[in-house]
């Protein structure tokens, strides 16, 4: 794909954001990363969970790392690329036992709390993941340790200049379909969405009270179009998306928009960038060739129709799996997650907007 083609793509895909004028600095702020498998760099390697919530085996990581790291992709994630754009090294998993706090104190880059399978609701895959509330607890511990090591003034500076990244909600909405749960029959859909976004709001406000001011969010993609959800309705011979799941994502995205706008109005100094992950992913699914892919619906790794059965790597209940030769030709890496190429395109799209523009992620990194 030519450089000119990339430029056209980036301009055409919408980005939702909010920011105001601030004085700028070239020092990259630290990153505190929360969420699910779209951001998890390997925290689930260090908890007692199943292989359904782990990716620490081949062929995960084959493209960039040439080994499994725990990331649910063939390589890096959006959060990795954003960090690298901001001149950070890869942000480490909070639970990594090799992470030496004393060694990183002189050049603190942040930490990643995200956990594959996590939701905003503690009931989502309960006992197998690090839910959002627990991730907040880990953040509080991190801040307390920073305060002991660096003092209150420097810790306050870190908290206020850091960028807080969130990818959460997907598992809250797909788990009822995967587990055949009745929760969506128990609550009206609007009420269930309010529960999810309400828990997210509680965590964001808790961070704000501790000095956090700059936040980045992904909205939810076309959930029902993931290969792992397409196959849940086998009677759909056309291979259409599971609309019930996608409709929930639309409700969530509308509520998230409203929530963040309200928080910006009511919380002094609160700044946010909301990336339209839904539109970006939908365009790649529908028009893969336009973005340099050959396949937008079928996963690179898995088995069954669309390679939608979550068997990549052969370590899960279904052992058989297919593996494509070139992941860069695919939007989806496995039944639910994207390839490094897709993630990189999205991160580059966010970063290309200059910090002088009001709708810019980079402003959060360069302006305090």
Coordinates of C-alpha atoms in Angstrom, one line a residue:
X1 CA 0.0 0.0 0.0
X2 CA 1.4 3.4 -0.9
X3 CA 1.9 6.2 1.5
X4 CA -0.7 8.3 -0.3
X5 CA -3.3 5.5 0.2
X6 CA -2.6 5.5 3.9
X7 CA -3.2 9.2 4.1
X8 CA -6.5 8.9 2.3
X9 CA -7.7 6.2 4.6
X10 CA -6.8 8.1 7.8
X11 CA -8.6 11.2 6.7
X12 CA -11.8 9.3 5.7
X13 CA -12.3 7.4 9.0
X14 CA -14.0 9.3 11.8
X15 CA -12.4 9.9 15.1
X16 CA -14.4 11.2 18.0
X17 CA -12.6 13.3 20.5
X18 CA -12.6 16.2 22.9
X19 CA -9.8 18.5 24.0
X20 CA -9.1 22.1 24.8
X21 CA -6.1 24.4 24.5
X22 CA -3.2 23.8 26.9
X23 CA 0.5 24.6 27.1
X24 CA 2.7 21.9 25.6
X25 CA 5.8 19.9 26.5
X26 CA 7.8 17.4 24.6
X27 CA 8.1 15.0 27.6
X28 CA 6.0 11.9 27.0
X29 CA 3.6 11.3 30.0
X30 CA 3.4 7.8 31.5
X31 CA 0.6 5.4 30.4
X32 CA -1.8 3.6 32.7
X33 CA -3.7 1.0 30.6
X34 CA -6.9 -0.7 31.6
X35 CA -9.2 -3.1 29.8
X36 CA -9.5 -6.5 28.1
X37 CA -7.7 -8.6 25.5
X38 CA -7.4 -5.7 23.0
X39 CA -4.9 -4.1 25.5
X40 CA -3.6 -7.1 27.6
X41 CA 0.1 -7.6 27.1
X42 CA 0.2 -10.8 29.2
X43 CA -1.3 -10.2 32.6
X44 CA -3.3 -13.4 32.3
X45 CA -0.1 -15.3 32.1
X46 CA 0.2 -14.8 35.8
X47 CA -3.3 -15.6 37.1
X48 CA -5.1 -18.9 37.6
X49 CA -7.2 -19.1 34.5
X50 CA -8.0 -21.3 31.5
X51 CA -6.4 -21.3 28.1
X52 CA -9.5 -19.6 26.7
X53 CA -8.2 -16.5 28.5
X54 CA -4.5 -17.0 27.7
X55 CA -2.4 -16.5 24.6
X56 CA 1.0 -17.6 25.9
X57 CA 1.4 -20.3 23.3
X58 CA 2.3 -20.6 19.6
X59 CA 1.3 -19.2 17.1
X60 CA 0.4 -16.1 19.1
X61 CA 3.1 -13.5 18.8
X62 CA 4.6 -15.1 15.6
X63 CA 4.8 -12.0 13.4
X64 CA 6.6 -9.5 15.6
X65 CA 7.9 -11.1 18.8
X66 CA 8.5 -14.5 17.2
X67 CA 7.3 -16.0 20.4
X68 CA 4.1 -15.9 22.5
X69 CA 3.9 -13.0 25.0
X70 CA 0.3 -13.3 26.1
X71 CA -1.0 -10.9 23.6
X72 CA -4.1 -12.0 21.7
X73 CA -2.7 -11.3 18.2
X74 CA 0.2 -12.3 16.0
X75 CA 2.1 -9.2 17.2
X76 CA 1.6 -5.9 18.9
X77 CA -1.7 -4.3 20.0
X78 CA -3.1 -0.8 19.7
X79 CA -1.8 0.1 23.1
X80 CA 1.7 -1.0 22.2
X81 CA 1.7 1.2 19.0
X82 CA 0.3 4.2 20.8
X83 CA 3.0 3.8 23.5
X84 CA 5.7 3.5 20.8
X85 CA 4.4 6.6 19.0
X86 CA 4.8 8.4 22.3
X87 CA 8.4 7.3 22.5
X88 CA 7.8 4.7 25.3
X89 CA 9.2 1.2 25.4
X90 CA 6.6 -1.6 25.6
X91 CA 4.5 -0.9 28.7
X92 CA 4.9 -4.0 31.0
X93 CA 2.1 -6.1 32.5
X94 CA 1.4 -5.1 36.1
X95 CA 1.6 -8.8 37.3
X96 CA 4.9 -9.6 35.6
X97 CA 7.1 -10.9 38.4
X98 CA 10.2 -9.8 36.5
X99 CA 9.1 -6.2 36.7
X100 CA 11.6 -4.5 39.0
X101 CA 10.1 -1.4 40.6
X102 CA 13.4 0.0 41.8
X103 CA 14.9 -0.2 38.3
X104 CA 12.1 1.7 36.6
X105 CA 11.8 4.5 39.1
X106 CA 14.3 6.8 37.4
X107 CA 12.5 6.6 34.1
X108 CA 8.9 5.7 34.8
X109 CA 6.8 4.9 31.7
X110 CA 3.7 3.5 33.3
X111 CA 2.1 0.0 33.6
X112 CA -0.6 -2.1 32.0
X113 CA -3.4 -3.6 34.1
X114 CA -5.5 -5.0 31.2
X115 CA -6.8 -8.6 31.4
X116 CA -8.1 -10.7 28.5
X117 CA -11.7 -11.5 29.1
X118 CA -12.3 -8.7 31.5
X119 CA -15.4 -6.7 31.7
X120 CA -16.7 -3.7 33.4
X121 CA -19.1 -6.0 35.3
X122 CA -17.4 -8.2 37.9
X123 CA -19.7 -11.1 36.9
X124 CA -18.2 -11.2 33.4
X125 CA -16.1 -14.4 33.2
X126 CA -15.9 -14.1 37.0
X127 CA -12.9 -15.9 38.6
X128 CA -11.0 -16.2 35.4
X129 CA -10.0 -12.6 34.7
X130 CA -9.0 -9.4 36.3
X131 CA -12.2 -7.3 36.2
X132 CA -12.1 -3.6 35.9
X133 CA -12.7 -2.9 39.6
X134 CA -9.7 -5.1 40.5
X135 CA -7.6 -3.3 37.9
X136 CA -8.5 -0.1 39.7
X137 CA -7.3 -1.7 42.9
X138 CA -4.0 -2.5 41.3
X139 CA -3.7 1.0 40.1
X140 CA -4.2 2.3 43.6
X141 CA -1.4 0.0 44.8
X142 CA 0.9 1.3 42.0
X143 CA 0.2 4.9 43.0
X144 CA 0.9 4.0 46.7
X145 CA 4.2 2.4 45.7
X146 CA 5.1 5.4 43.6
X147 CA 4.4 7.7 46.5
X148 CA 6.7 5.6 48.8
X149 CA 9.5 5.6 46.2
X150 CA 9.2 9.1 44.7
X151 CA 7.3 11.1 47.2
X152 CA 3.9 12.8 47.1
X153 CA 4.8 15.7 44.8
X154 CA 6.3 13.6 42.0
X155 CA 3.6 11.0 42.3
X156 CA 0.9 13.8 41.9
X157 CA 2.8 15.0 38.8
X158 CA 2.7 11.5 37.4
X159 CA -1.0 11.0 38.1
X160 CA -2.0 14.4 36.6
X161 CA 0.2 14.1 33.4
X162 CA -0.4 10.4 32.7
X163 CA -2.7 9.2 29.9
X164 CA -5.2 6.6 31.0
X165 CA -6.2 4.2 28.2
X166 CA -9.4 2.1 28.3
X167 CA -10.7 -0.8 26.2
X168 CA -13.6 -2.3 28.1
X169 CA -17.1 -3.6 27.5
X170 CA -16.8 -6.2 24.7
X171 CA -16.8 -9.2 27.1
X172 CA -19.8 -7.9 29.0
X173 CA -21.9 -8.1 25.8
X174 CA -20.5 -11.2 24.1
X175 CA -20.3 -13.4 27.2
X176 CA -24.1 -14.0 27.5
X177 CA -24.0 -15.4 23.9
X178 CA -20.9 -17.5 24.5
X179 CA -22.2 -18.9 27.8
X180 CA -25.8 -19.1 26.8
X181 CA -26.7 -16.9 29.8
X182 CA -30.1 -15.5 30.5
X183 CA -28.8 -12.2 31.8
X184 CA -30.0 -10.3 28.7
X185 CA -33.5 -11.7 29.3
X186 CA -33.3 -10.6 32.9
X187 CA -32.5 -7.0 32.2
X188 CA -33.8 -4.7 29.5
X189 CA -30.9 -4.0 27.1
X190 CA -30.8 -0.3 28.1
X191 CA -30.6 -1.2 31.8
X192 CA -27.7 -3.7 31.1
X193 CA -25.8 -1.0 29.1
X194 CA -26.3 1.4 32.0
X195 CA -24.8 -1.1 34.3
X196 CA -21.7 -1.5 32.1
X197 CA -21.1 2.2 31.5
X198 CA -22.0 3.0 35.1
X199 CA -19.1 0.7 36.3
X200 CA -16.8 2.3 33.8
X201 CA -17.8 5.8 35.1
X202 CA -17.1 4.8 38.7
X203 CA -13.6 3.7 37.8
X204 CA -12.9 6.8 35.7
X205 CA -14.2 9.1 38.5
X206 CA -12.0 7.3 41.0
X207 CA -8.9 7.9 38.9
X208 CA -10.0 11.5 38.4
X209 CA -10.2 12.0 42.2
X210 CA -6.6 10.8 42.5
X211 CA -5.4 13.3 39.9
X212 CA -6.0 11.7 36.6
X213 CA -7.1 14.2 33.9
X214 CA -6.4 12.7 30.5
X215 CA -8.3 9.7 29.2
X216 CA -8.4 7.7 25.9
X217 CA -11.2 5.2 25.1
X218 CA -12.1 2.8 22.4
X219 CA -15.7 2.4 21.6
X220 CA -17.0 -1.1 20.8
X221 CA -16.6 -2.7 17.4
X222 CA -19.1 -4.6 15.3
X223 CA -19.3 -7.4 17.9
X224 CA -21.6 -9.6 16.0
X225 CA -19.3 -9.6 13.0
X226 CA -16.4 -11.3 14.8
X227 CA -15.9 -14.8 13.3
X228 CA -16.6 -16.4 16.7
X229 CA -20.0 -14.8 16.8
X230 CA -21.0 -15.2 13.2
X231 CA -21.0 -19.0 13.7
X232 CA -23.5 -18.9 16.6
X233 CA -26.3 -18.7 14.1
X234 CA -25.5 -21.5 11.7
X235 CA -28.9 -21.2 10.0
X236 CA -27.7 -17.9 8.5
X237 CA -26.4 -19.4 5.2
X238 CA -25.2 -16.0 4.1
X239 CA -22.8 -15.8 7.0
X240 CA -24.2 -12.6 8.3
X241 CA -23.3 -10.9 11.6
X242 CA -25.0 -11.7 14.9
X243 CA -27.1 -8.6 15.0
X244 CA -28.2 -9.0 18.6
X245 CA -24.6 -8.5 19.7
X246 CA -23.9 -5.6 17.4
X247 CA -27.1 -3.8 18.5
X248 CA -25.9 -4.0 22.1
X249 CA -22.6 -2.5 21.0
X250 CA -24.4 0.4 19.3
X251 CA -26.4 1.1 22.5
X252 CA -23.2 1.0 24.5
X253 CA -21.4 3.4 22.1
X254 CA -24.3 5.9 22.3
X255 CA -24.3 5.7 26.1
X256 CA -20.5 6.1 26.2
X257 CA -20.6 9.2 24.0
X258 CA -23.2 10.7 26.3
X259 CA -21.3 9.7 29.5
X260 CA -18.0 11.2 28.4
X261 CA -19.5 14.5 27.2
X262 CA -21.3 14.8 30.6
X263 CA -18.1 14.1 32.5
X264 CA -16.2 16.7 30.4
X265 CA -18.8 19.3 31.4
X266 CA -18.9 18.5 35.1
X267 CA -15.3 17.5 35.9
X268 CA -12.9 20.4 35.8
X269 CA -9.8 19.6 33.7
X270 CA -11.2 16.3 32.4
X271 CA -10.0 15.7 28.8
X272 CA -10.7 12.7 26.7
X273 CA -10.2 11.1 23.3
X274 CA -12.7 8.6 22.0
X275 CA -11.7 6.5 19.1
X276 CA -14.4 5.2 16.7
X277 CA -13.2 1.6 16.7
X278 CA -16.6 0.5 15.4
X279 CA -16.5 2.4 12.2
X280 CA -12.8 1.6 11.6
X281 CA -13.3 -2.1 12.0
X282 CA -16.6 -2.2 10.0
X283 CA -14.9 -0.5 7.1
X284 CA -12.1 -3.1 7.1
X285 CA -14.5 -6.0 7.4
X286 CA -16.6 -4.7 4.5
X287 CA -13.9 -3.4 2.2
X288 CA -10.7 -5.3 3.1
X289 CA -8.9 -4.7 -0.2
X290 CA -9.2 -0.9 0.3
X291 CA -7.0 -1.3 3.4
X292 CA -4.5 -3.8 2.1
X293 CA -6.2 -7.0 3.3
X294 CA -7.4 -10.0 1.4
X295 CA -9.9 -11.2 3.9
X296 CA -12.2 -9.2 6.2
X297 CA -14.6 -11.9 7.6
X298 CA -12.5 -15.1 8.1
X299 CA -9.9 -15.4 10.8
X300 CA -6.3 -16.3 10.1
X301 CA -6.2 -18.8 12.9
X302 CA -9.0 -21.2 14.0
X303 CA -11.3 -23.8 12.5
X304 CA -14.8 -24.2 11.2
X305 CA -16.7 -21.7 9.2
X306 CA -14.8 -18.3 9.1
X307 CA -12.2 -20.1 11.3
X308 CA -14.7 -19.0 14.0
X309 CA -14.1 -21.8 16.5
X310 CA -11.8 -20.4 19.1
X311 CA -9.1 -23.1 18.8
X312 CA -6.0 -21.2 17.6
X313 CA -2.9 -22.8 19.0
X314 CA -4.6 -26.2 19.8
X315 CA -4.4 -25.6 23.6
X316 CA -8.2 -25.0 24.1
X317 CA -11.1 -27.5 24.2
X318 CA -11.1 -27.8 20.4
X319 CA -7.5 -28.9 19.4
X320 CA -7.7 -28.7 15.6
X321 CA -7.0 -25.3 13.9
X322 CA -6.0 -23.8 10.6
X323 CA -3.3 -21.2 10.3
X324 CA -2.9 -18.8 7.4
X325 CA 0.5 -18.3 5.8
X326 CA 0.4 -14.5 5.9
X327 CA -1.5 -12.8 8.8
X328 CA -1.1 -9.4 7.2
X329 CA -3.7 -10.4 4.6
X330 CA -6.3 -10.8 7.3
X331 CA -8.2 -8.3 9.5
X332 CA -9.0 -11.0 12.1
X333 CA -6.2 -13.0 13.7
X334 CA -8.4 -15.4 15.6
X335 CA -12.1 -15.8 16.3
X336 CA -12.3 -12.4 18.2
X337 CA -9.1 -10.5 17.9
X338 CA -7.3 -8.6 15.1
X339 CA -4.0 -8.9 13.4
X340 CA -1.0 -6.7 14.2
X341 CA -1.5 -5.0 10.8
X342 CA -5.1 -4.0 11.6
X343 CA -4.1 -2.7 15.1
X344 CA -1.2 -0.7 13.6
X345 CA -3.4 0.9 11.0
X346 CA -5.8 2.0 13.7
X347 CA -3.1 3.3 16.0
X348 CA -1.5 5.2 13.1
X349 CA -4.8 6.7 12.2
X350 CA -5.2 8.1 15.8
X351 CA -1.6 9.4 15.9
X352 CA -1.5 11.1 12.5
X353 CA -3.7 14.0 13.6
X354 CA -1.3 16.8 14.8
X355 CA -1.5 18.0 18.4
X356 CA -2.4 21.5 17.2
X357 CA -5.8 20.1 16.1
X358 CA -8.6 19.9 18.6
X359 CA -9.5 16.3 17.7
X360 CA -6.1 14.9 18.5
X361 CA -4.9 12.0 20.6
X362 CA -1.4 13.4 20.5
X363 CA -2.6 16.5 22.4
X364 CA -3.1 14.3 25.5
X365 CA 0.5 13.2 25.2
X366 CA 2.1 16.6 24.5
X367 CA -0.1 19.1 26.4
X368 CA -0.7 19.2 30.2

